[in-house]
């Protein structure tokens, strides 16, 4: 290091100096060894990995914003014809229906047993296992008045509230499929199209059903294009 | 070259002491205020983590401003502007004057005023965020009118550094750490002006505003925090070990690769978002390619430290710097994983990004700055650090705390992203996914608690030193190790190239 000799320090200056400064190590010039070859190779490898982000995946296009656009990767969501299309529709409906059932479980209980005298059971219920036309109507518009389920009378001080405004056709189809295939029940699948048809047919209805009104749908299944029962 | 005469060493010591005296005021001012904001930031981080899990905590009417949505940005603003840039400027300023051999010739009053205004701006910014004036732009949440204040104060420090570099007398090989400091002082104003003009002055930016904000965050990390951290490591590792930097060529490759690649990153955060695809693509490419400068610098530091690992045990400066230099490749690896499309698609918008910010600003940058502060302050304050125990606590609490935050954030991000992309979990609501990460946030709260504890003691220790109440002794405060080297020993056998 080029140090100016003009200073000519005297001992008092040095004594006053803080020892931390005096004990510092002298600066040394860095080594001049060339960098090893493998550093260059590793750097190239990283450059290839980085460069692959430009071409392969992102398509490097001005007019697209989706990095998957150029990659021909299928959209994994079910119903889009991509990778998730093979997902069994019954399994999907059961899974999603189970989540929607949280709405029902408050009264009908998680086990589907209901509460004797207050909320009718779903497990083994003739109402649930009967015609899907009736099922869908009950969920869409609610139910008022006394009914008889599994031989027990429910005079229903608290009516079943309508869910048609809250749940989509798909949601209702899912939850009905779930109810008809849980708690020991074994019924068919309810599809979105079936719910759609009933909703369309009862467009004008604004009030809940009564048990008597629904009797004519007791054994009627919605639309003939219903898929066969669970595999 | 011949061995330097004793007289030269003496005059050299006197010259270094004169440089230290000339920068003492501004540098100690920045360190002390920075340490205060660091403590404030960790307390805010602790509160934010607790509020994330238990929103009812401290839920009183008069504490209406304590909400996660305000605490989290306030925590990061305090960490970035209060501590990071402030303490980083202090270290950069000291290293620049030492490395170029230049005393600060004047303008002390300007520098101190700039420091005071910087701290006023940080205070107003954090209060503004807490009381609802946030701009909602990441890292620029403080009220709009503050950015010119930050800019002018920064330039007040950047200008003397640039002019010191211009007057430098040292030959090129000694200047490696000064390059990085020069880079940081030139790049940050460019990034800061660009981002603020784009976001605050241009009307109707639309979706690209989000991209600019992400670019600002990552350019600030890569072109301010990273160069200051590396520059400090390049200065202190050779200084404490007494060994030369292993390879000048590697150092140059590392510097230029960072300079060229650093400014392209950030927009990959919005991969798949409403930006032209080439923007995230360029960001992802540069994010992955950042592994190059990081690997080169890391290898160089490793070669420099080789055979001197006993000093890592005993010297507080080297121990912190060494740990910071270790965190640097980890942060870069994390950045590459977040940036690449293959993995980034799952980690996007998860807590893993927070983990990356913390590992870079705290694990890497702040650890290097702590190392620098433990080295610089005794020279400026004229006394030695008081307590080995406090230093050791500071070190271990920081290391364990940061590691915990980084690991839990990364695992948390993997779980979050995995749950949201998993067809099996599509029946779960968004809030069920959010609820599933509670354990990680609780771990984060505990970690910030540990770090806060160590920072309170660090602040007290530093304030005692600045007040001149440190140990009056000629021997340094060293941590116990199994092979303590006599610090005077090396001075008498300099290997002068």
PDB file of C-alpha atoms in Angstrom, chain B residues 27-307:
ATOM      1  CA  UNK B  27     -21.890   6.635  10.865  1.00  0.00           C
ATOM      2  CA  UNK B  28     -22.687   6.246  14.565  1.00  0.00           C
ATOM      3  CA  UNK B  29     -25.895   8.250  14.066  1.00  0.00           C
ATOM      4  CA  UNK B  30     -27.052   5.852  11.347  1.00  0.00           C
ATOM      5  CA  UNK B  31     -26.115   2.753  13.371  1.00  0.00           C
ATOM      6  CA  UNK B  32     -27.899   3.843  16.541  1.00  0.00           C
ATOM      7  CA  UNK B  33     -31.100   4.907  14.797  1.00  0.00           C
ATOM      8  CA  UNK B  34     -30.979   1.814  12.619  1.00  0.00           C
ATOM      9  CA  UNK B  35     -30.719  -0.430  15.676  1.00  0.00           C
ATOM     10  CA  UNK B  36     -33.709   1.345  17.198  1.00  0.00           C
ATOM     11  CA  UNK B  37     -35.836   0.745  14.081  1.00  0.00           C
ATOM     12  CA  UNK B  38     -34.652  -2.852  13.958  1.00  0.00           C
ATOM     13  CA  UNK B  39     -36.032  -3.374  17.433  1.00  0.00           C
ATOM     14  CA  UNK B  40     -39.262  -1.581  16.459  1.00  0.00           C
ATOM     15  CA  UNK B  41     -39.542  -3.722  13.349  1.00  0.00           C
ATOM     16  CA  UNK B  42     -39.134  -7.004  15.190  1.00  0.00           C
ATOM     17  CA  UNK B  43     -41.754  -5.950  17.761  1.00  0.00           C
ATOM     18  CA  UNK B  44     -44.144  -5.050  14.915  1.00  0.00           C
ATOM     19  CA  UNK B  45     -43.347  -8.389  13.243  1.00  0.00           C
ATOM     20  CA  UNK B  46     -44.143 -10.217  16.481  1.00  0.00           C
ATOM     21  CA  UNK B  47     -47.440  -8.339  16.865  1.00  0.00           C
ATOM     22  CA  UNK B  48     -48.363  -8.942  13.217  1.00  0.00           C
ATOM     23  CA  UNK B  49     -47.731 -12.685  13.546  1.00  0.00           C
ATOM     24  CA  UNK B  50     -49.807 -12.873  16.744  1.00  0.00           C
ATOM     25  CA  UNK B  51     -52.629 -10.856  15.157  1.00  0.00           C
ATOM     26  CA  UNK B  52     -52.571 -13.162  12.150  1.00  0.00           C
ATOM     27  CA  UNK B  53     -53.546 -16.088  14.370  1.00  0.00           C
ATOM     28  CA  UNK B  54     -55.409 -14.403  17.244  1.00  0.00           C
ATOM     29  CA  UNK B  55     -57.142 -11.294  15.890  1.00  0.00           C
ATOM     30  CA  UNK B  56     -58.654 -10.711  19.330  1.00  0.00           C
ATOM     31  CA  UNK B  57     -55.247 -10.125  20.919  1.00  0.00           C
ATOM     32  CA  UNK B  58     -55.001  -6.537  22.296  1.00  0.00           C
ATOM     33  CA  UNK B  59     -58.425  -5.812  20.859  1.00  0.00           C
ATOM     34  CA  UNK B  60     -59.234  -2.605  22.738  1.00  0.00           C
ATOM     35  CA  UNK B  61     -61.090   0.378  21.344  1.00  0.00           C
ATOM     36  CA  UNK B  62     -58.140   2.699  21.789  1.00  0.00           C
ATOM     37  CA  UNK B  63     -55.852   0.245  19.947  1.00  0.00           C
ATOM     38  CA  UNK B  64     -58.042   0.253  16.844  1.00  0.00           C
ATOM     39  CA  UNK B  65     -55.014   0.694  14.583  1.00  0.00           C
ATOM     40  CA  UNK B  66     -53.431  -2.624  15.606  1.00  0.00           C
ATOM     41  CA  UNK B  67     -54.508  -4.916  12.779  1.00  0.00           C
ATOM     42  CA  UNK B  68     -52.579  -7.468  10.770  1.00  0.00           C
ATOM     43  CA  UNK B  69     -53.176  -5.525   7.555  1.00  0.00           C
ATOM     44  CA  UNK B  70     -51.428  -2.475   8.996  1.00  0.00           C
ATOM     45  CA  UNK B  71     -48.849  -4.122  11.260  1.00  0.00           C
ATOM     46  CA  UNK B  72     -47.327  -6.305   8.549  1.00  0.00           C
ATOM     47  CA  UNK B  73     -46.474  -3.440   6.138  1.00  0.00           C
ATOM     48  CA  UNK B  74     -45.343  -1.274   9.071  1.00  0.00           C
ATOM     49  CA  UNK B  75     -43.047  -4.134  10.166  1.00  0.00           C
ATOM     50  CA  UNK B  76     -41.467  -4.413   6.718  1.00  0.00           C
ATOM     51  CA  UNK B  77     -41.156  -0.648   6.188  1.00  0.00           C
ATOM     52  CA  UNK B  78     -39.376  -0.357   9.539  1.00  0.00           C
ATOM     53  CA  UNK B  79     -37.102  -3.244   8.577  1.00  0.00           C
ATOM     54  CA  UNK B  80     -36.304  -1.943   5.080  1.00  0.00           C
ATOM     55  CA  UNK B  81     -36.055   1.842   5.519  1.00  0.00           C
ATOM     56  CA  UNK B  82     -35.590   2.212   9.273  1.00  0.00           C
ATOM     57  CA  UNK B  83     -32.958  -0.473   9.718  1.00  0.00           C
ATOM     58  CA  UNK B  84     -31.813  -1.907   6.383  1.00  0.00           C
ATOM     59  CA  UNK B  85     -31.059   1.088   4.224  1.00  0.00           C
ATOM     60  CA  UNK B  86     -30.038   3.257   7.176  1.00  0.00           C
ATOM     61  CA  UNK B  87     -27.526   0.853   8.727  1.00  0.00           C
ATOM     62  CA  UNK B  88     -26.460  -0.264   5.240  1.00  0.00           C
ATOM     63  CA  UNK B  89     -25.611   3.335   4.360  1.00  0.00           C
ATOM     64  CA  UNK B  90     -23.585   3.634   7.564  1.00  0.00           C
ATOM     65  CA  UNK B  91     -21.522   0.541   6.773  1.00  0.00           C
ATOM     66  CA  UNK B  92     -21.161   1.507   3.111  1.00  0.00           C
ATOM     67  CA  UNK B  93     -20.003   4.987   4.086  1.00  0.00           C
ATOM     68  CA  UNK B  94     -17.351   3.731   6.497  1.00  0.00           C
ATOM     69  CA  UNK B  95     -16.061   1.036   4.141  1.00  0.00           C
ATOM     70  CA  UNK B  96     -15.979   3.456   1.224  1.00  0.00           C
ATOM     71  CA  UNK B  97     -13.901   6.005   3.135  1.00  0.00           C
ATOM     72  CA  UNK B  98     -11.531   3.338   4.480  1.00  0.00           C
ATOM     73  CA  UNK B  99     -11.184   1.525   1.183  1.00  0.00           C
ATOM     74  CA  UNK B 100     -10.563   4.650  -0.877  1.00  0.00           C
ATOM     75  CA  UNK B 101      -8.321   6.113   1.835  1.00  0.00           C
ATOM     76  CA  UNK B 102     -10.315   9.326   1.847  1.00  0.00           C
ATOM     77  CA  UNK B 103     -11.281  11.386   4.852  1.00  0.00           C
ATOM     78  CA  UNK B 104     -14.686  13.001   4.831  1.00  0.00           C
ATOM     79  CA  UNK B 105     -13.720  16.590   4.059  1.00  0.00           C
ATOM     80  CA  UNK B 106     -16.815  18.411   5.151  1.00  0.00           C
ATOM     81  CA  UNK B 107     -20.557  18.436   5.027  1.00  0.00           C
ATOM     82  CA  UNK B 108     -21.005  16.767   8.400  1.00  0.00           C
ATOM     83  CA  UNK B 109     -23.947  19.010   9.160  1.00  0.00           C
ATOM     84  CA  UNK B 110     -25.586  18.077   5.849  1.00  0.00           C
ATOM     85  CA  UNK B 111     -25.114  14.382   6.558  1.00  0.00           C
ATOM     86  CA  UNK B 112     -26.511  14.583  10.077  1.00  0.00           C
ATOM     87  CA  UNK B 113     -29.490  16.646   8.845  1.00  0.00           C
ATOM     88  CA  UNK B 114     -30.113  14.123   6.101  1.00  0.00           C
ATOM     89  CA  UNK B 115     -30.031  11.370   8.739  1.00  0.00           C
ATOM     90  CA  UNK B 116     -32.492  13.264  10.927  1.00  0.00           C
ATOM     91  CA  UNK B 117     -34.870  13.827   8.018  1.00  0.00           C
ATOM     92  CA  UNK B 118     -34.572  10.178   6.982  1.00  0.00           C
ATOM     93  CA  UNK B 119     -35.686   9.140  10.460  1.00  0.00           C
ATOM     94  CA  UNK B 120     -38.505  11.672  10.492  1.00  0.00           C
ATOM     95  CA  UNK B 121     -39.669  10.244   7.175  1.00  0.00           C
ATOM     96  CA  UNK B 122     -39.550   6.674   8.523  1.00  0.00           C
ATOM     97  CA  UNK B 123     -41.515   7.746  11.608  1.00  0.00           C
ATOM     98  CA  UNK B 124     -44.168   9.551   9.547  1.00  0.00           C
ATOM     99  CA  UNK B 125     -44.314   6.629   7.139  1.00  0.00           C
ATOM    100  CA  UNK B 126     -44.954   4.049   9.847  1.00  0.00           C
ATOM    101  CA  UNK B 127     -47.472   6.235  11.670  1.00  0.00           C
ATOM    102  CA  UNK B 128     -49.169   6.890   8.329  1.00  0.00           C
ATOM    103  CA  UNK B 129     -49.502   3.171   7.683  1.00  0.00           C
ATOM    104  CA  UNK B 130     -50.775   2.413  11.180  1.00  0.00           C
ATOM    105  CA  UNK B 131     -53.376   5.187  11.046  1.00  0.00           C
ATOM    106  CA  UNK B 132     -54.752   4.073   7.713  1.00  0.00           C
ATOM    107  CA  UNK B 133     -52.849   6.160   5.161  1.00  0.00           C
ATOM    108  CA  UNK B 134     -51.177   3.219   3.440  1.00  0.00           C
ATOM    109  CA  UNK B 135     -50.822   3.315  -0.341  1.00  0.00           C
ATOM    110  CA  UNK B 136     -51.058  -0.517  -0.449  1.00  0.00           C
ATOM    111  CA  UNK B 137     -47.997  -0.704  -2.699  1.00  0.00           C
ATOM    112  CA  UNK B 138     -45.571  -3.263  -1.314  1.00  0.00           C
ATOM    113  CA  UNK B 139     -42.560  -1.639   0.378  1.00  0.00           C
ATOM    114  CA  UNK B 140     -43.886   1.787  -0.644  1.00  0.00           C
ATOM    115  CA  UNK B 141     -46.834   1.752   1.736  1.00  0.00           C
ATOM    116  CA  UNK B 142     -45.784   4.982   3.410  1.00  0.00           C
ATOM    117  CA  UNK B 143     -47.785   8.078   2.374  1.00  0.00           C
ATOM    118  CA  UNK B 144     -46.938   9.369  -1.100  1.00  0.00           C
ATOM    119  CA  UNK B 145     -45.459  12.709  -0.108  1.00  0.00           C
ATOM    120  CA  UNK B 146     -42.523  11.058   1.713  1.00  0.00           C
ATOM    121  CA  UNK B 147     -40.647   9.600  -1.219  1.00  0.00           C
ATOM    122  CA  UNK B 148     -38.810  12.801  -2.266  1.00  0.00           C
ATOM    123  CA  UNK B 149     -37.589  13.125   1.344  1.00  0.00           C
ATOM    124  CA  UNK B 150     -36.177   9.598   1.295  1.00  0.00           C
ATOM    125  CA  UNK B 151     -34.568  10.228  -2.088  1.00  0.00           C
ATOM    126  CA  UNK B 152     -32.855  13.491  -1.125  1.00  0.00           C
ATOM    127  CA  UNK B 153     -31.569  12.064   2.159  1.00  0.00           C
ATOM    128  CA  UNK B 154     -30.187   9.024   0.338  1.00  0.00           C
ATOM    129  CA  UNK B 155     -28.473  11.202  -2.255  1.00  0.00           C
ATOM    130  CA  UNK B 156     -26.889  13.273   0.517  1.00  0.00           C
ATOM    131  CA  UNK B 157     -25.015  10.103   1.534  1.00  0.00           C
ATOM    132  CA  UNK B 158     -24.517   8.709  -1.951  1.00  0.00           C
ATOM    133  CA  UNK B 159     -22.809  11.811  -3.311  1.00  0.00           C
ATOM    134  CA  UNK B 160     -19.823  11.864  -0.880  1.00  0.00           C
ATOM    135  CA  UNK B 161     -19.361   8.135  -1.483  1.00  0.00           C
ATOM    136  CA  UNK B 162     -19.198   8.624  -5.237  1.00  0.00           C
ATOM    137  CA  UNK B 163     -16.737  11.487  -4.894  1.00  0.00           C
ATOM    138  CA  UNK B 164     -14.567   9.442  -2.496  1.00  0.00           C
ATOM    139  CA  UNK B 165     -14.467   6.678  -5.087  1.00  0.00           C
ATOM    140  CA  UNK B 166     -13.480   9.195  -7.749  1.00  0.00           C
ATOM    141  CA  UNK B 167     -10.569  10.405  -5.581  1.00  0.00           C
ATOM    142  CA  UNK B 168      -9.463   6.897  -4.565  1.00  0.00           C
ATOM    143  CA  UNK B 169      -5.742   6.235  -4.274  1.00  0.00           C
ATOM    144  CA  UNK B 170      -5.733   2.496  -3.804  1.00  0.00           C
ATOM    145  CA  UNK B 171      -4.875   0.197  -6.696  1.00  0.00           C
ATOM    146  CA  UNK B 172      -7.784  -1.724  -8.241  1.00  0.00           C
ATOM    147  CA  UNK B 173      -7.293  -5.022  -6.444  1.00  0.00           C
ATOM    148  CA  UNK B 174      -8.040  -3.460  -3.089  1.00  0.00           C
ATOM    149  CA  UNK B 175     -11.247  -1.854  -4.257  1.00  0.00           C
ATOM    150  CA  UNK B 176     -13.546  -4.887  -4.576  1.00  0.00           C
ATOM    151  CA  UNK B 177     -15.723  -3.953  -1.602  1.00  0.00           C
ATOM    152  CA  UNK B 178     -15.778  -0.327  -2.785  1.00  0.00           C
ATOM    153  CA  UNK B 179     -17.228  -1.392  -6.159  1.00  0.00           C
ATOM    154  CA  UNK B 180     -20.218  -2.883  -4.420  1.00  0.00           C
ATOM    155  CA  UNK B 181     -20.742   0.191  -2.244  1.00  0.00           C
ATOM    156  CA  UNK B 182     -20.483   2.446  -5.280  1.00  0.00           C
ATOM    157  CA  UNK B 183     -22.967   0.235  -7.113  1.00  0.00           C
ATOM    158  CA  UNK B 184     -25.440   0.309  -4.228  1.00  0.00           C
ATOM    159  CA  UNK B 185     -25.251   4.090  -3.930  1.00  0.00           C
ATOM    160  CA  UNK B 186     -25.871   4.605  -7.653  1.00  0.00           C
ATOM    161  CA  UNK B 187     -28.450   1.847  -8.251  1.00  0.00           C
ATOM    162  CA  UNK B 188     -30.815   2.528  -5.400  1.00  0.00           C
ATOM    163  CA  UNK B 189     -31.697   6.114  -6.436  1.00  0.00           C
ATOM    164  CA  UNK B 190     -32.365   4.860  -9.977  1.00  0.00           C
ATOM    165  CA  UNK B 191     -34.704   2.106  -8.744  1.00  0.00           C
ATOM    166  CA  UNK B 192     -36.394   4.365  -6.221  1.00  0.00           C
ATOM    167  CA  UNK B 193     -37.028   7.207  -8.695  1.00  0.00           C
ATOM    168  CA  UNK B 194     -38.282   4.847 -11.410  1.00  0.00           C
ATOM    169  CA  UNK B 195     -40.690   3.012  -9.119  1.00  0.00           C
ATOM    170  CA  UNK B 196     -42.067   6.122  -7.436  1.00  0.00           C
ATOM    171  CA  UNK B 197     -42.476   8.129 -10.627  1.00  0.00           C
ATOM    172  CA  UNK B 198     -44.224   5.176 -12.299  1.00  0.00           C
ATOM    173  CA  UNK B 199     -46.496   4.395  -9.371  1.00  0.00           C
ATOM    174  CA  UNK B 200     -47.254   7.852  -8.019  1.00  0.00           C
ATOM    175  CA  UNK B 201     -46.929  10.233 -10.959  1.00  0.00           C
ATOM    176  CA  UNK B 202     -48.098   8.327 -14.046  1.00  0.00           C
ATOM    177  CA  UNK B 203     -51.885   8.117 -14.296  1.00  0.00           C
ATOM    178  CA  UNK B 204     -53.819   4.961 -15.190  1.00  0.00           C
ATOM    179  CA  UNK B 205     -51.012   2.449 -14.916  1.00  0.00           C
ATOM    180  CA  UNK B 206     -53.381  -0.501 -14.602  1.00  0.00           C
ATOM    181  CA  UNK B 207     -52.061  -4.020 -14.126  1.00  0.00           C
ATOM    182  CA  UNK B 208     -48.480  -3.100 -14.920  1.00  0.00           C
ATOM    183  CA  UNK B 209     -48.403  -1.158 -11.627  1.00  0.00           C
ATOM    184  CA  UNK B 210     -48.320  -4.461  -9.759  1.00  0.00           C
ATOM    185  CA  UNK B 211     -45.401  -5.516 -11.927  1.00  0.00           C
ATOM    186  CA  UNK B 212     -43.519  -2.286 -11.257  1.00  0.00           C
ATOM    187  CA  UNK B 213     -44.068  -2.712  -7.530  1.00  0.00           C
ATOM    188  CA  UNK B 214     -42.708  -6.283  -7.619  1.00  0.00           C
ATOM    189  CA  UNK B 215     -39.749  -5.090  -9.703  1.00  0.00           C
ATOM    190  CA  UNK B 216     -39.036  -2.377  -7.128  1.00  0.00           C
ATOM    191  CA  UNK B 217     -39.012  -4.837  -4.226  1.00  0.00           C
ATOM    192  CA  UNK B 218     -36.680  -7.307  -5.904  1.00  0.00           C
ATOM    193  CA  UNK B 219     -34.392  -4.748  -7.479  1.00  0.00           C
ATOM    194  CA  UNK B 220     -33.964  -3.111  -4.094  1.00  0.00           C
ATOM    195  CA  UNK B 221     -33.081  -6.479  -2.629  1.00  0.00           C
ATOM    196  CA  UNK B 222     -30.695  -7.442  -5.430  1.00  0.00           C
ATOM    197  CA  UNK B 223     -29.164  -4.029  -6.116  1.00  0.00           C
ATOM    198  CA  UNK B 224     -29.025  -2.482  -2.667  1.00  0.00           C
ATOM    199  CA  UNK B 225     -29.184  -5.068   0.112  1.00  0.00           C
ATOM    200  CA  UNK B 226     -27.164  -7.693  -1.713  1.00  0.00           C
ATOM    201  CA  UNK B 227     -24.262  -5.452  -2.824  1.00  0.00           C
ATOM    202  CA  UNK B 228     -23.928  -3.800   0.598  1.00  0.00           C
ATOM    203  CA  UNK B 229     -23.950  -7.214   2.277  1.00  0.00           C
ATOM    204  CA  UNK B 230     -21.413  -8.697  -0.152  1.00  0.00           C
ATOM    205  CA  UNK B 231     -19.267  -5.565  -0.010  1.00  0.00           C
ATOM    206  CA  UNK B 232     -19.119  -5.805   3.777  1.00  0.00           C
ATOM    207  CA  UNK B 233     -18.217  -9.504   3.577  1.00  0.00           C
ATOM    208  CA  UNK B 234     -15.509  -8.742   1.012  1.00  0.00           C
ATOM    209  CA  UNK B 235     -14.063  -6.142   3.359  1.00  0.00           C
ATOM    210  CA  UNK B 236     -14.292  -7.884   6.714  1.00  0.00           C
ATOM    211  CA  UNK B 237     -13.436 -11.480   5.853  1.00  0.00           C
ATOM    212  CA  UNK B 238      -9.920 -10.571   4.579  1.00  0.00           C
ATOM    213  CA  UNK B 239      -9.570  -7.876   7.241  1.00  0.00           C
ATOM    214  CA  UNK B 240     -10.215 -10.170  10.187  1.00  0.00           C
ATOM    215  CA  UNK B 241      -8.513 -13.287   8.832  1.00  0.00           C
ATOM    216  CA  UNK B 242      -5.553 -11.339   7.455  1.00  0.00           C
ATOM    217  CA  UNK B 243      -5.727 -13.419   4.275  1.00  0.00           C
ATOM    218  CA  UNK B 244      -6.039 -12.032   0.759  1.00  0.00           C
ATOM    219  CA  UNK B 245      -9.297 -12.380  -1.164  1.00  0.00           C
ATOM    220  CA  UNK B 246      -8.800 -15.698  -2.905  1.00  0.00           C
ATOM    221  CA  UNK B 247      -9.392 -14.676  -6.493  1.00  0.00           C
ATOM    222  CA  UNK B 248      -9.574 -11.256  -8.102  1.00  0.00           C
ATOM    223  CA  UNK B 249     -11.028 -12.772 -11.262  1.00  0.00           C
ATOM    224  CA  UNK B 250     -13.896 -14.508  -9.450  1.00  0.00           C
ATOM    225  CA  UNK B 251     -14.617 -11.254  -7.632  1.00  0.00           C
ATOM    226  CA  UNK B 252     -14.926  -9.405 -10.930  1.00  0.00           C
ATOM    227  CA  UNK B 253     -17.162 -12.045 -12.497  1.00  0.00           C
ATOM    228  CA  UNK B 254     -19.386 -12.001  -9.416  1.00  0.00           C
ATOM    229  CA  UNK B 255     -19.706  -8.232  -9.407  1.00  0.00           C
ATOM    230  CA  UNK B 256     -20.519  -7.807 -13.081  1.00  0.00           C
ATOM    231  CA  UNK B 257     -22.932 -10.728 -13.151  1.00  0.00           C
ATOM    232  CA  UNK B 258     -24.839  -9.123 -10.287  1.00  0.00           C
ATOM    233  CA  UNK B 259     -24.747  -5.705 -11.945  1.00  0.00           C
ATOM    234  CA  UNK B 260     -26.059  -7.067 -15.232  1.00  0.00           C
ATOM    235  CA  UNK B 261     -28.678  -9.496 -13.891  1.00  0.00           C
ATOM    236  CA  UNK B 262     -29.912  -7.703 -10.766  1.00  0.00           C
ATOM    237  CA  UNK B 263     -32.282  -5.225 -12.386  1.00  0.00           C
ATOM    238  CA  UNK B 264     -34.334  -7.680 -14.442  1.00  0.00           C
ATOM    239  CA  UNK B 265     -36.050  -9.502 -11.642  1.00  0.00           C
ATOM    240  CA  UNK B 266     -39.365  -9.193  -9.860  1.00  0.00           C
ATOM    241  CA  UNK B 267     -42.186  -9.579 -12.359  1.00  0.00           C
ATOM    242  CA  UNK B 268     -42.052 -13.385 -12.150  1.00  0.00           C
ATOM    243  CA  UNK B 269     -44.071 -12.851  -9.011  1.00  0.00           C
ATOM    244  CA  UNK B 270     -47.058 -12.321 -11.317  1.00  0.00           C
ATOM    245  CA  UNK B 271     -46.458 -15.329 -13.542  1.00  0.00           C
ATOM    246  CA  UNK B 272     -49.774 -16.152 -15.174  1.00  0.00           C
ATOM    247  CA  UNK B 273     -51.051 -12.708 -14.266  1.00  0.00           C
ATOM    248  CA  UNK B 274     -52.341 -10.001 -16.562  1.00  0.00           C
ATOM    249  CA  UNK B 275     -48.905  -8.952 -17.802  1.00  0.00           C
ATOM    250  CA  UNK B 276     -47.378  -9.754 -21.174  1.00  0.00           C
ATOM    251  CA  UNK B 277     -45.777 -13.172 -20.776  1.00  0.00           C
ATOM    252  CA  UNK B 278     -42.282 -11.984 -21.570  1.00  0.00           C
ATOM    253  CA  UNK B 279     -42.109  -9.855 -18.401  1.00  0.00           C
ATOM    254  CA  UNK B 280     -42.482 -12.694 -15.903  1.00  0.00           C
ATOM    255  CA  UNK B 281     -40.332 -14.821 -18.215  1.00  0.00           C
ATOM    256  CA  UNK B 282     -37.426 -12.356 -18.084  1.00  0.00           C
ATOM    257  CA  UNK B 283     -37.822 -12.073 -14.314  1.00  0.00           C
ATOM    258  CA  UNK B 284     -37.814 -15.839 -13.882  1.00  0.00           C
ATOM    259  CA  UNK B 285     -34.754 -16.235 -16.092  1.00  0.00           C
ATOM    260  CA  UNK B 286     -32.745 -13.623 -14.210  1.00  0.00           C
ATOM    261  CA  UNK B 287     -33.996 -14.958 -10.874  1.00  0.00           C
ATOM    262  CA  UNK B 288     -32.608 -18.394 -11.701  1.00  0.00           C
ATOM    263  CA  UNK B 289     -29.415 -16.995 -13.214  1.00  0.00           C
ATOM    264  CA  UNK B 290     -28.707 -15.067 -10.003  1.00  0.00           C
ATOM    265  CA  UNK B 291     -27.303 -18.397  -8.805  1.00  0.00           C
ATOM    266  CA  UNK B 292     -24.241 -17.571 -10.906  1.00  0.00           C
ATOM    267  CA  UNK B 293     -22.926 -14.467  -9.109  1.00  0.00           C
ATOM    268  CA  UNK B 294     -23.987 -15.969  -5.787  1.00  0.00           C
ATOM    269  CA  UNK B 295     -22.088 -19.184  -6.355  1.00  0.00           C
ATOM    270  CA  UNK B 296     -18.991 -17.339  -7.523  1.00  0.00           C
ATOM    271  CA  UNK B 297     -18.977 -14.954  -4.553  1.00  0.00           C
ATOM    272  CA  UNK B 298     -19.740 -17.738  -2.095  1.00  0.00           C
ATOM    273  CA  UNK B 299     -16.881 -19.858  -3.432  1.00  0.00           C
ATOM    274  CA  UNK B 300     -14.514 -16.902  -3.225  1.00  0.00           C
ATOM    275  CA  UNK B 301     -15.473 -16.231   0.409  1.00  0.00           C
ATOM    276  CA  UNK B 302     -15.110 -19.893   1.211  1.00  0.00           C
ATOM    277  CA  UNK B 303     -11.573 -19.963  -0.222  1.00  0.00           C
ATOM    278  CA  UNK B 304     -10.689 -16.794   1.701  1.00  0.00           C
ATOM    279  CA  UNK B 305     -11.897 -18.153   5.033  1.00  0.00           C
ATOM    280  CA  UNK B 306     -10.301 -21.563   4.514  1.00  0.00           C
ATOM    281  CA  UNK B 307      -7.967 -22.491   7.364  1.00  0.00           C
TER     282      UNK B 307
END
